mmCIF file of C-alpha atoms in Angstrom:
data_model
loop_
_atom_site.group_PDB
_atom_site.id
_atom_site.type_symbol
_atom_site.label_atom_id
_atom_site.label_comp_id
_atom_site.label_asym_id
_atom_site.label_seq_id
_atom_site.Cartn_x
_atom_site.Cartn_y
_atom_site.Cartn_z
ATOM 1 C CA MET A 1 22.465 -169.579 3.655
ATOM 2 C CA GLU A 2 21.299 -168.837 0.745
ATOM 3 C CA GLN A 3 24.983 -168.183 -0.707
ATOM 4 C CA LEU A 4 25.053 -172.119 -0.113
ATOM 5 C CA ALA A 5 24.518 -174.044 -3.511
ATOM 6 C CA HIS A 6 21.402 -176.176 -2.448
ATOM 7 C CA SER A 7 22.841 -179.258 -1.541
ATOM 8 C CA GLU A 8 24.490 -177.604 0.697
ATOM 9 C CA ARG A 9 22.516 -175.936 3.276
ATOM 10 C CA PRO A 10 19.869 -178.388 5.876
ATOM 11 C CA GLN A 11 16.208 -177.890 4.449
ATOM 12 C CA PRO A 12 13.269 -178.173 6.794
ATOM 13 C CA HIS A 13 11.260 -180.872 4.935
ATOM 14 C CA ASP A 14 14.629 -182.573 4.479
ATOM 15 C CA LEU A 15 13.779 -183.519 8.130
ATOM 16 C CA LEU A 16 10.345 -185.364 6.602
ATOM 17 C CA LEU A 17 12.854 -188.492 5.572
ATOM 18 C CA ALA A 18 13.394 -189.437 9.213
ATOM 19 C CA LEU A 19 9.829 -190.574 9.579
ATOM 20 C CA PRO A 20 10.578 -193.348 6.782
ATOM 21 C CA LEU A 21 13.683 -194.358 8.520
ATOM 22 C CA ALA A 22 11.384 -194.550 12.339
ATOM 23 C CA LEU A 23 9.360 -196.942 10.611
ATOM 24 C CA GLY A 24 12.185 -198.684 8.302
ATOM 25 C CA PHE A 25 14.071 -198.611 11.629
ATOM 26 C CA VAL A 26 11.174 -200.820 13.764
ATOM 27 C CA ALA A 27 11.075 -202.991 11.565
ATOM 28 C CA LEU A 28 14.605 -203.814 11.018
ATOM 29 C CA ARG A 29 14.847 -204.075 14.998
ATOM 30 C CA TYR A 30 11.838 -206.426 14.219
ATOM 31 C CA VAL A 31 14.680 -208.448 11.492
ATOM 32 C CA PHE A 32 16.993 -208.200 14.790
ATOM 33 C CA GLU A 33 15.178 -209.277 17.703
ATOM 34 C CA ARG A 34 13.397 -212.439 15.724
ATOM 35 C CA PHE A 35 16.727 -213.705 13.475
ATOM 36 C CA PHE A 36 19.943 -212.630 15.109
ATOM 37 C CA ALA A 37 19.730 -211.693 18.972
ATOM 38 C CA PRO A 38 18.387 -215.545 19.892
ATOM 39 C CA PHE A 39 21.735 -216.469 18.459
ATOM 40 C CA MET A 40 23.623 -214.534 20.008
ATOM 41 C CA GLY A 41 21.885 -214.492 23.076
ATOM 42 C CA LYS A 42 22.525 -218.492 23.470
ATOM 43 C CA CYS A 43 26.135 -217.714 22.848
ATOM 44 C CA LEU A 44 25.985 -216.051 26.418
ATOM 45 C CA GLY A 45 23.979 -218.493 27.540
ATOM 46 C CA VAL A 46 20.690 -216.566 28.277
ATOM 47 C CA LYS A 47 17.779 -218.648 29.685
ATOM 48 C CA ASN A 48 14.740 -217.498 30.570
ATOM 49 C CA ARG A 49 13.363 -217.830 34.611
ATOM 50 C CA LEU A 50 11.371 -220.716 34.769
ATOM 51 C CA GLN A 51 7.989 -219.306 36.507
ATOM 52 C CA VAL A 52 5.449 -220.412 38.747
ATOM 53 C CA THR A 53 2.005 -219.990 37.173
ATOM 54 C CA ALA A 54 -0.457 -218.500 39.520
ATOM 55 C CA ALA A 55 -3.520 -220.316 39.988
ATOM 56 C CA PRO A 56 -6.308 -219.691 37.618
ATOM 57 C CA SER A 57 -8.643 -217.941 39.515
ATOM 58 C CA PRO A 58 -11.723 -215.553 37.165
ATOM 59 C CA LYS A 59 -12.390 -213.333 40.216
ATOM 60 C CA LEU A 60 -8.758 -212.694 41.321
ATOM 61 C CA GLU A 61 -7.858 -212.003 37.507
ATOM 62 C CA SER A 62 -10.770 -209.498 37.448
ATOM 63 C CA PHE A 63 -9.562 -207.554 39.700
ATOM 64 C CA TYR A 64 -5.843 -207.343 38.784
ATOM 65 C CA THR A 65 -7.090 -206.784 34.989
ATOM 66 C CA GLN A 66 -9.223 -203.887 35.904
ATOM 67 C CA ARG A 67 -8.311 -202.628 38.851
ATOM 68 C CA SER A 68 -4.954 -202.989 40.400
ATOM 69 C CA ARG A 69 -2.094 -205.105 40.533
ATOM 70 C CA GLN A 70 -1.548 -204.042 43.994
ATOM 71 C CA PRO A 71 -3.910 -204.455 46.275
ATOM 72 C CA ILE A 72 -4.097 -202.189 49.866
ATOM 73 C CA GLN A 73 -4.795 -203.841 52.418
ATOM 74 C CA SER A 74 -8.576 -203.205 52.518
ATOM 75 C CA GLU A 75 -8.623 -204.382 49.571
ATOM 76 C CA ILE A 76 -7.121 -207.950 49.836
ATOM 77 C CA VAL A 77 -9.801 -208.487 53.200
ATOM 78 C CA SER A 78 -12.678 -207.847 50.600
ATOM 79 C CA LEU A 79 -10.905 -210.876 48.169
ATOM 80 C CA MET A 80 -10.842 -212.714 51.037
ATOM 81 C CA SER A 81 -14.192 -213.098 52.040
ATOM 82 C CA LEU A 82 -14.960 -213.131 47.936
ATOM 83 C CA CYS A 83 -12.689 -215.661 47.170
ATOM 84 C CA GLY A 84 -12.512 -217.989 50.914
ATOM 85 C CA GLN A 85 -8.825 -217.985 50.873
ATOM 86 C CA THR A 86 -5.676 -216.754 52.950
ATOM 87 C CA GLN A 87 -4.276 -213.456 53.053
ATOM 88 C CA ARG A 88 -1.163 -214.792 53.056
ATOM 89 C CA GLN A 89 -2.324 -216.698 49.904
ATOM 90 C CA ILE A 90 -4.479 -213.434 48.277
ATOM 91 C CA GLU A 91 -0.823 -212.075 48.455
ATOM 92 C CA THR A 92 1.050 -214.806 46.767
ATOM 93 C CA TRP A 93 -1.343 -215.161 43.891
ATOM 94 C CA PHE A 94 -0.789 -211.526 43.224
ATOM 95 C CA ARG A 95 3.048 -211.656 43.550
ATOM 96 C CA LEU A 96 3.165 -214.901 41.298
ATOM 97 C CA ARG A 97 1.172 -213.090 38.671
ATOM 98 C CA ARG A 98 2.614 -210.338 38.590
ATOM 99 C CA ASN A 99 5.990 -212.131 38.115
ATOM 100 C CA GLN A 100 3.992 -213.567 34.918
ATOM 101 C CA ASP A 101 3.929 -210.320 33.437
ATOM 102 C CA ARG A 102 7.864 -208.935 33.233
ATOM 103 C CA PRO A 103 9.298 -209.747 31.100
ATOM 104 C CA SER A 104 11.369 -212.426 29.378
ATOM 105 C CA GLN A 105 15.271 -212.640 29.984
ATOM 106 C CA THR A 106 15.261 -213.386 25.971
ATOM 107 C CA LYS A 107 13.489 -210.206 24.976
ATOM 108 C CA LYS A 108 15.916 -208.128 27.648
ATOM 109 C CA PHE A 109 18.661 -209.011 26.167
ATOM 110 C CA GLY A 110 17.173 -208.298 21.880
ATOM 111 C CA GLU A 111 16.712 -204.288 22.784
ATOM 112 C CA ALA A 112 19.577 -204.605 24.922
ATOM 113 C CA ALA A 113 21.943 -205.954 22.263
ATOM 114 C CA TRP A 114 19.929 -203.832 19.596
ATOM 115 C CA ARG A 115 20.940 -200.738 20.832
ATOM 116 C CA PHE A 116 24.071 -201.733 21.737
ATOM 117 C CA PHE A 117 24.783 -203.059 17.307
ATOM 118 C CA PHE A 118 23.018 -199.305 16.673
ATOM 119 C CA TYR A 119 25.726 -197.321 18.715
ATOM 120 C CA LEU A 120 28.521 -199.383 17.624
ATOM 121 C CA THR A 121 27.541 -198.653 14.233
ATOM 122 C CA ALA A 122 26.253 -194.665 14.890
ATOM 123 C CA PHE A 123 29.331 -194.519 17.180
ATOM 124 C CA MET A 124 32.348 -195.222 14.285
ATOM 125 C CA ALA A 125 30.373 -193.920 11.671
ATOM 126 C CA GLY A 126 29.974 -190.393 13.264
ATOM 127 C CA LEU A 127 34.239 -191.145 14.299
ATOM 128 C CA ALA A 128 34.865 -191.670 10.871
ATOM 129 C CA CYS A 129 32.874 -188.191 8.870
ATOM 130 C CA LEU A 130 34.498 -186.301 12.051
ATOM 131 C CA ILE A 131 37.563 -187.532 12.529
ATOM 132 C CA ASP A 132 39.189 -185.237 9.836
ATOM 133 C CA SER A 133 36.866 -182.426 10.587
ATOM 134 C CA PRO A 134 38.553 -179.411 12.109
ATOM 135 C CA TRP A 135 36.059 -178.770 14.487
ATOM 136 C CA PHE A 136 36.943 -181.772 16.312
ATOM 137 C CA TRP A 137 39.333 -180.981 17.279
ATOM 138 C CA ASP A 138 39.517 -176.609 17.659
ATOM 139 C CA ARG A 139 35.412 -175.755 18.758
ATOM 140 C CA ARG A 140 35.943 -172.333 17.557
ATOM 141 C CA GLU A 141 35.364 -174.121 14.412
ATOM 142 C CA CYS A 142 31.839 -174.485 15.276
ATOM 143 C CA TRP A 143 31.327 -170.517 14.588
ATOM 144 C CA ARG A 144 33.804 -169.881 12.025
ATOM 145 C CA GLN A 145 31.372 -168.235 9.263
ATOM 146 C CA TYR A 146 28.386 -169.485 10.557
ATOM 147 C CA PRO A 147 25.565 -169.469 9.150
ATOM 148 C CA VAL A 148 27.704 -170.210 5.978
ATOM 149 C CA GLN A 149 28.929 -173.292 6.399
ATOM 150 C CA SER A 150 28.676 -175.913 4.439
ATOM 151 C CA MET A 151 26.252 -179.173 5.223
ATOM 152 C CA GLU A 152 28.441 -182.652 3.850
ATOM 153 C CA ARG A 153 26.486 -185.111 2.551
ATOM 154 C CA ALA A 154 27.803 -187.968 4.792
ATOM 155 C CA HIS A 155 26.701 -185.178 8.019
ATOM 156 C CA TYR A 156 23.172 -185.176 6.387
ATOM 157 C CA TRP A 157 22.791 -188.613 6.695
ATOM 158 C CA TYR A 158 24.180 -188.904 9.544
ATOM 159 C CA TYR A 159 21.780 -186.601 11.026
ATOM 160 C CA MET A 160 19.028 -188.328 9.484
ATOM 161 C CA LEU A 161 19.767 -191.813 10.910
ATOM 162 C CA GLU A 162 19.847 -190.913 14.291
ATOM 163 C CA LEU A 163 16.890 -188.632 13.632
ATOM 164 C CA GLY A 164 15.297 -192.182 12.687
ATOM 165 C CA PHE A 165 16.457 -194.251 15.915
ATOM 166 C CA TYR A 166 14.910 -192.180 17.962
ATOM 167 C CA GLY A 167 12.193 -192.145 16.423
ATOM 168 C CA SER A 168 11.251 -195.533 16.452
ATOM 169 C CA LEU A 169 12.180 -195.536 19.947
ATOM 170 C CA LEU A 170 9.232 -193.459 20.887
ATOM 171 C CA LEU A 171 7.016 -195.175 18.441
ATOM 172 C CA ARG A 172 8.279 -198.317 20.305
ATOM 173 C CA ILE A 173 8.175 -197.403 24.076
ATOM 174 C CA SER A 174 4.758 -198.528 24.819
ATOM 175 C CA VAL A 175 5.875 -202.010 23.367
ATOM 176 C CA ASP A 176 9.506 -201.710 25.248
ATOM 177 C CA VAL A 177 9.987 -202.988 29.085
ATOM 178 C CA LYS A 178 8.652 -200.249 30.678
ATOM 179 C CA ARG A 179 11.620 -198.660 33.324
ATOM 180 C CA LYS A 180 11.924 -196.876 36.939
ATOM 181 C CA ASP A 181 12.448 -194.125 34.632
ATOM 182 C CA PHE A 182 9.585 -194.261 31.589
ATOM 183 C CA LYS A 183 9.428 -190.233 32.324
ATOM 184 C CA GLU A 184 12.660 -189.415 31.573
ATOM 185 C CA GLN A 185 13.353 -191.111 28.870
ATOM 186 C CA VAL A 186 10.251 -190.309 27.422
ATOM 187 C CA ILE A 187 11.161 -186.189 28.737
ATOM 188 C CA HIS A 188 15.049 -187.595 27.352
ATOM 189 C CA HIS A 189 13.985 -188.936 23.482
ATOM 190 C CA LEU A 190 11.794 -185.344 22.689
ATOM 191 C CA ALA A 191 14.269 -183.071 24.102
ATOM 192 C CA THR A 192 17.023 -185.042 21.824
ATOM 193 C CA ILE A 193 14.062 -185.077 18.948
ATOM 194 C CA PHE A 194 13.856 -181.604 19.071
ATOM 195 C CA LEU A 195 17.943 -180.906 19.153
ATOM 196 C CA LEU A 196 19.347 -182.407 16.358
ATOM 197 C CA SER A 197 15.674 -181.000 14.459
ATOM 198 C CA PHE A 198 15.950 -177.201 15.157
ATOM 199 C CA SER A 199 20.017 -177.692 15.140
ATOM 200 C CA TYR A 200 19.057 -179.070 11.457
ATOM 201 C CA CYS A 201 16.936 -176.419 10.107
ATOM 202 C CA ALA A 202 19.453 -173.519 12.076
ATOM 203 C CA ASN A 203 22.455 -174.774 9.833
ATOM 204 C CA LEU A 204 23.991 -176.376 13.899
ATOM 205 C CA ILE A 205 25.183 -178.978 12.620
ATOM 206 C CA ARG A 206 28.714 -178.482 13.527
ATOM 207 C CA ILE A 207 28.292 -178.073 17.202
ATOM 208 C CA GLY A 208 24.975 -180.712 16.831
ATOM 209 C CA THR A 209 27.686 -184.114 15.502
ATOM 210 C CA LEU A 210 29.784 -183.842 18.509
ATOM 211 C CA VAL A 211 26.824 -184.319 20.642
ATOM 212 C CA MET A 212 25.580 -186.425 19.021
ATOM 213 C CA LEU A 213 28.940 -188.613 19.190
ATOM 214 C CA LEU A 214 29.774 -187.976 22.639
ATOM 215 C CA HIS A 215 26.902 -189.501 23.955
ATOM 216 C CA ASP A 216 27.080 -193.147 21.578
ATOM 217 C CA SER A 217 30.398 -193.303 22.799
ATOM 218 C CA SER A 218 29.328 -194.401 26.756
ATOM 219 C CA ASP A 219 26.005 -195.794 25.899
ATOM 220 C CA ILE A 220 27.995 -198.845 23.641
ATOM 221 C CA LEU A 221 29.421 -199.365 27.602
ATOM 222 C CA LEU A 222 26.153 -199.709 28.436
ATOM 223 C CA GLU A 223 24.274 -201.636 26.746
ATOM 224 C CA SER A 224 26.814 -204.074 26.388
ATOM 225 C CA ALA A 225 27.044 -204.118 30.551
ATOM 226 C CA LYS A 226 23.244 -205.193 30.162
ATOM 227 C CA MET A 227 23.972 -207.827 27.337
ATOM 228 C CA PHE A 228 26.203 -210.046 29.264
ATOM 229 C CA ASN A 229 24.067 -209.590 32.510
ATOM 230 C CA TYR A 230 21.949 -211.466 30.761
ATOM 231 C CA GLY A 231 23.502 -214.362 30.625
ATOM 232 C CA THR A 232 25.304 -216.340 32.013
ATOM 233 C CA GLY A 233 29.118 -217.181 33.923
ATOM 234 C CA TRP A 234 29.738 -213.632 32.150
ATOM 235 C CA ARG A 235 29.280 -212.084 36.297
ATOM 236 C CA LYS A 236 33.353 -210.242 35.636
ATOM 237 C CA THR A 237 32.632 -209.745 32.489
ATOM 238 C CA CYS A 238 29.362 -207.489 33.207
ATOM 239 C CA ASP A 239 30.986 -206.231 36.908
ATOM 240 C CA THR A 240 33.979 -204.480 34.803
ATOM 241 C CA LEU A 241 32.056 -203.051 31.709
ATOM 242 C CA PHE A 242 29.793 -201.428 35.015
ATOM 243 C CA VAL A 243 32.621 -199.538 36.260
ATOM 244 C CA VAL A 244 33.719 -198.891 32.892
ATOM 245 C CA PHE A 245 30.699 -196.748 31.989
ATOM 246 C CA ALA A 246 30.391 -195.641 35.355
ATOM 247 C CA VAL A 247 33.219 -193.945 33.995
ATOM 248 C CA ALA A 248 32.722 -193.146 30.953
ATOM 249 C CA PHE A 249 29.321 -191.922 31.429
ATOM 250 C CA LEU A 250 30.802 -189.235 34.579
ATOM 251 C CA VAL A 251 33.073 -188.198 32.324
ATOM 252 C CA THR A 252 31.731 -187.463 29.052
ATOM 253 C CA ARG A 253 28.534 -185.779 30.840
ATOM 254 C CA LEU A 254 29.988 -184.082 33.657
ATOM 255 C CA VAL A 255 32.597 -183.173 31.952
ATOM 256 C CA ILE A 256 33.373 -183.088 28.428
ATOM 257 C CA PHE A 257 29.434 -182.044 27.754
ATOM 258 C CA PRO A 258 29.727 -179.498 29.578
ATOM 259 C CA SER A 259 33.228 -177.427 29.301
ATOM 260 C CA GLN A 260 33.082 -178.206 25.832
ATOM 261 C CA ILE A 261 30.194 -178.622 24.470
ATOM 262 C CA ILE A 262 27.757 -176.176 26.353
ATOM 263 C CA HIS A 263 30.472 -173.910 26.771
ATOM 264 C CA THR A 264 31.390 -173.714 22.828
ATOM 265 C CA THR A 265 27.218 -172.788 22.747
ATOM 266 C CA LEU A 266 27.584 -170.174 25.373
ATOM 267 C CA VAL A 267 30.709 -168.616 25.665
ATOM 268 C CA LEU A 268 32.001 -169.271 21.958
ATOM 269 C CA SER A 269 29.398 -168.694 20.316
ATOM 270 C CA MET A 270 29.290 -164.655 21.266
ATOM 271 C CA GLU A 271 32.769 -165.033 19.602
ATOM 272 C CA THR A 272 31.524 -164.876 16.715
ATOM 273 C CA PHE A 273 27.583 -163.464 16.600
ATOM 274 C CA ASP A 274 25.194 -161.850 19.092
ATOM 275 C CA PRO A 275 22.274 -163.499 21.495
ATOM 276 C CA PHE A 276 19.028 -164.515 18.829
ATOM 277 C CA VAL A 277 15.935 -166.477 20.045
ATOM 278 C CA GLY A 278 17.809 -169.540 18.634
ATOM 279 C CA TYR A 279 20.637 -169.100 20.647
ATOM 280 C CA TYR A 280 18.179 -169.043 23.600
ATOM 281 C CA PHE A 281 16.194 -171.945 22.470
ATOM 282 C CA PHE A 282 18.927 -174.354 21.827
ATOM 283 C CA ASN A 283 21.185 -173.336 24.911
ATOM 284 C CA VAL A 284 18.108 -174.068 27.315
ATOM 285 C CA LEU A 285 17.538 -177.655 25.521
ATOM 286 C CA LEU A 286 21.185 -178.927 26.295
ATOM 287 C CA MET A 287 20.489 -177.672 29.940
ATOM 288 C CA VAL A 288 17.796 -179.893 29.643
ATOM 289 C CA LEU A 289 19.884 -183.568 28.132
ATOM 290 C CA GLN A 290 21.872 -181.977 31.271
ATOM 291 C CA ALA A 291 19.976 -181.678 33.785
ATOM 292 C CA LEU A 292 19.194 -185.460 33.200
ATOM 293 C CA HIS A 293 22.757 -186.022 32.810
ATOM 294 C CA ILE A 294 23.081 -184.832 36.970
ATOM 295 C CA PHE A 295 19.730 -187.069 37.919
ATOM 296 C CA TRP A 296 21.338 -190.088 36.487
ATOM 297 C CA ALA A 297 24.667 -189.726 37.522
ATOM 298 C CA GLY A 298 23.583 -189.172 40.955
ATOM 299 C CA LEU A 299 22.095 -193.002 41.245
ATOM 300 C CA ILE A 300 25.711 -194.162 39.262
ATOM 301 C CA ILE A 301 27.412 -192.807 41.954
ATOM 302 C CA ARG A 302 24.918 -193.942 44.902
ATOM 303 C CA MET A 303 24.988 -197.521 43.155
ATOM 304 C CA VAL A 304 28.856 -197.561 43.201
ATOM 305 C CA TYR A 305 29.042 -196.563 45.847
ATOM 306 C CA LYS A 306 26.841 -199.485 47.935
ATOM 307 C CA PHE A 307 28.551 -202.240 45.379
ATOM 308 C CA LEU A 308 32.268 -201.076 46.474
ATOM 309 C CA LYS A 309 31.894 -200.306 49.930
ATOM 310 C CA GLY A 310 30.515 -204.209 50.017
ATOM 311 C CA LYS A 311 26.988 -203.859 51.202
ATOM 312 C CA VAL A 312 26.325 -206.008 47.616
ATOM 313 C CA ARG A 313 28.086 -209.307 47.702
ATOM 314 C CA ILE A 314 27.862 -211.699 44.970
ATOM 315 C CA SER A 315 25.507 -214.666 45.193
ATOM 316 C CA SER A 316 25.223 -218.217 43.847
ATOM 317 C CA ALA A 317 23.567 -217.657 40.717
ATOM 318 C CA GLY A 318 26.634 -215.516 40.515
ATOM 319 C CA ARG A 319 24.840 -212.063 40.949
ATOM 320 C CA PRO A 320 25.652 -209.246 43.741
ATOM 321 C CA ARG A 321 22.864 -208.748 46.692
ATOM 322 C CA LEU A 322 22.950 -207.230 49.317
ATOM 323 C CA PRO A 323 23.818 -208.578 52.852
ATOM 324 C CA SER A 324 20.779 -211.563 54.241
ATOM 325 C CA HIS A 325 18.506 -210.284 55.997
ATOM 326 C CA PRO A 326 15.249 -212.077 57.874
ATOM 327 C CA GLN A 327 13.476 -211.966 54.291
ATOM 328 C CA HIS A 328 10.055 -211.256 55.017
ATOM 329 C CA PHE A 329 7.338 -208.548 54.791
ATOM 330 C CA PRO A 330 6.934 -206.066 57.360
ATOM 331 C CA ALA A 331 3.773 -207.092 58.423
ATOM 332 C CA HIS A 332 0.621 -204.943 57.036
ATOM 333 C CA SER A 333 -1.312 -203.364 59.543
ATOM 334 C CA GLY A 334 -4.792 -206.172 60.970
ATOM 335 C CA GLY A 335 -1.751 -209.246 57.772
ATOM 336 C CA SER A 336 0.694 -211.838 58.450
ATOM 337 C CA ARG A 337 4.648 -211.927 58.191
ATOM 338 C CA GLY A 338 6.388 -214.770 57.084
ATOM 339 C CA VAL A 339 6.096 -214.076 52.844
ATOM 340 C CA PRO A 340 9.293 -214.595 51.405
ATOM 341 C CA ARG A 341 10.778 -211.198 49.809
ATOM 342 C CA PRO A 342 13.899 -211.649 47.738
ATOM 343 C CA ALA A 343 16.726 -210.129 48.446
ATOM 344 C CA GLY A 344 17.327 -206.250 46.721
ATOM 345 C CA ARG A 345 20.266 -206.965 44.357
ATOM 346 C CA TYR A 346 22.549 -204.249 41.997
ATOM 347 C CA ASN A 347 21.319 -205.613 38.793
ATOM 348 C CA PRO A 348 22.601 -204.085 35.455
ATOM 349 C CA SER A 349 20.156 -205.516 33.458
ATOM 350 C CA SER A 350 17.901 -202.785 34.749
ATOM 351 C CA VAL A 351 19.832 -199.818 32.665
ATOM 352 C CA SER A 352 18.132 -198.022 30.189
ATOM 353 C CA SER A 353 20.542 -196.208 27.220
ATOM 354 C CA VAL A 354 20.935 -192.609 28.544
ATOM 355 C CA PHE A 355 20.470 -191.012 24.881
ATOM 356 C CA PRO A 356 18.296 -192.644 25.085
ATOM 357 C CA GLY A 357 17.669 -192.080 29.274
ATOM 358 C CA ALA A 358 18.939 -195.194 30.884
ATOM 359 C CA SER A 359 18.192 -196.869 34.587
ATOM 360 C CA TYR A 360 19.801 -198.686 37.643
ATOM 361 C CA GLN A 361 17.441 -200.513 41.085
ATOM 362 C CA LEU A 362 18.384 -201.122 43.522
ATOM 363 C CA ASP A 363 15.949 -202.614 46.146
ATOM 364 C CA VAL A 364 17.504 -201.451 49.514
ATOM 365 C CA PRO A 365 14.777 -203.519 52.364
ATOM 366 C CA GLY A 366 13.317 -200.094 53.508
ATOM 367 C CA LYS A 367 14.494 -198.017 50.293
ATOM 368 C CA PRO A 368 13.950 -198.628 47.527
ATOM 369 C CA LEU A 369 16.149 -196.614 44.994
ATOM 370 C CA MET A 370 15.032 -195.878 41.674
ATOM 371 C CA GLY A 371 16.370 -194.452 38.542
ATOM 372 C CA GLY A 372 18.136 -193.826 35.753
ATOM 373 C CA VAL A 373 20.967 -193.794 33.718
ATOM 374 C CA GLN A 374 18.453 -195.765 29.628
ATOM 375 C CA GLU A 375 16.660 -199.237 29.957
ATOM 376 C CA ALA A 376 17.164 -198.368 33.001
ATOM 377 C CA SER A 377 13.495 -204.046 34.151
#
């Protein structure tokens, strides 16, 4: 790459710009969620659910904060004697207390709206700077004259902004809505950052830009489906977007990504150069992403299957739910029946972004289905 001009070749120290960009995204997101998201939520009818607060109980609160949010049967018995309450009262208190800690609809909407805004902007900008590139239409162009390939300024900023965004997601992951696929999201974010950083330093920018564009395309649909799900009166729109997202995700992640991206890096690259250490490292990172794609795709397929087979019905509130059952908790050992149990339901609000990771959650009586395909609520 020494044959290229200094401004036309990637430099490892360029990656340092991603750090202030990540902090800038955190600040920009705060402004967006503070001033713009509430207005958008109001337009879509986003409302926080009314919650019944747990009665003040210093002893139960101390146990809740210091030991466990879900006490086992033996702990419930001890709390009964300590507080002079029945098992039902103890269980109800902990259920209400857990509900108090759940993120509000407006908070979840703000996160989805911010990600939708970024993914839409990144996809449109990426498409604009790649549509005229020869490697967008012919994958062999990714390796022509490699590694002596000049870097355009538009591609440089495309990389830096994506790196800064995923860096901001890692900085915020401890305070964002924690979903069922939290570990998968962390792995996904780290793999993405390593993939972008290494591909930039190794001048694999052409294939890297294709990877970013491909992932952003379906993430737009994911976040828009979540936004409409949090609103009121948008059930059909939400369901339509979810189906379109599921199709787009399966096509882009299980068909295009392995057949076009991985095939290009594994096979077509060998027409230009022999394998080297970076070749194996880069492909391993791509395989990690593909493994996460398969994991999340399986959960989406199960969700769509249950939805289409009629195992999910639409409630009067406009959200899909499972067919009605006697809604009781099964008796605990030494416990009692009769504590109300919410019906399991299909809820696109449980979806997190896939690049980063996302998840759907379906609580089937007796068998919870949890997982990711995002923000994954």
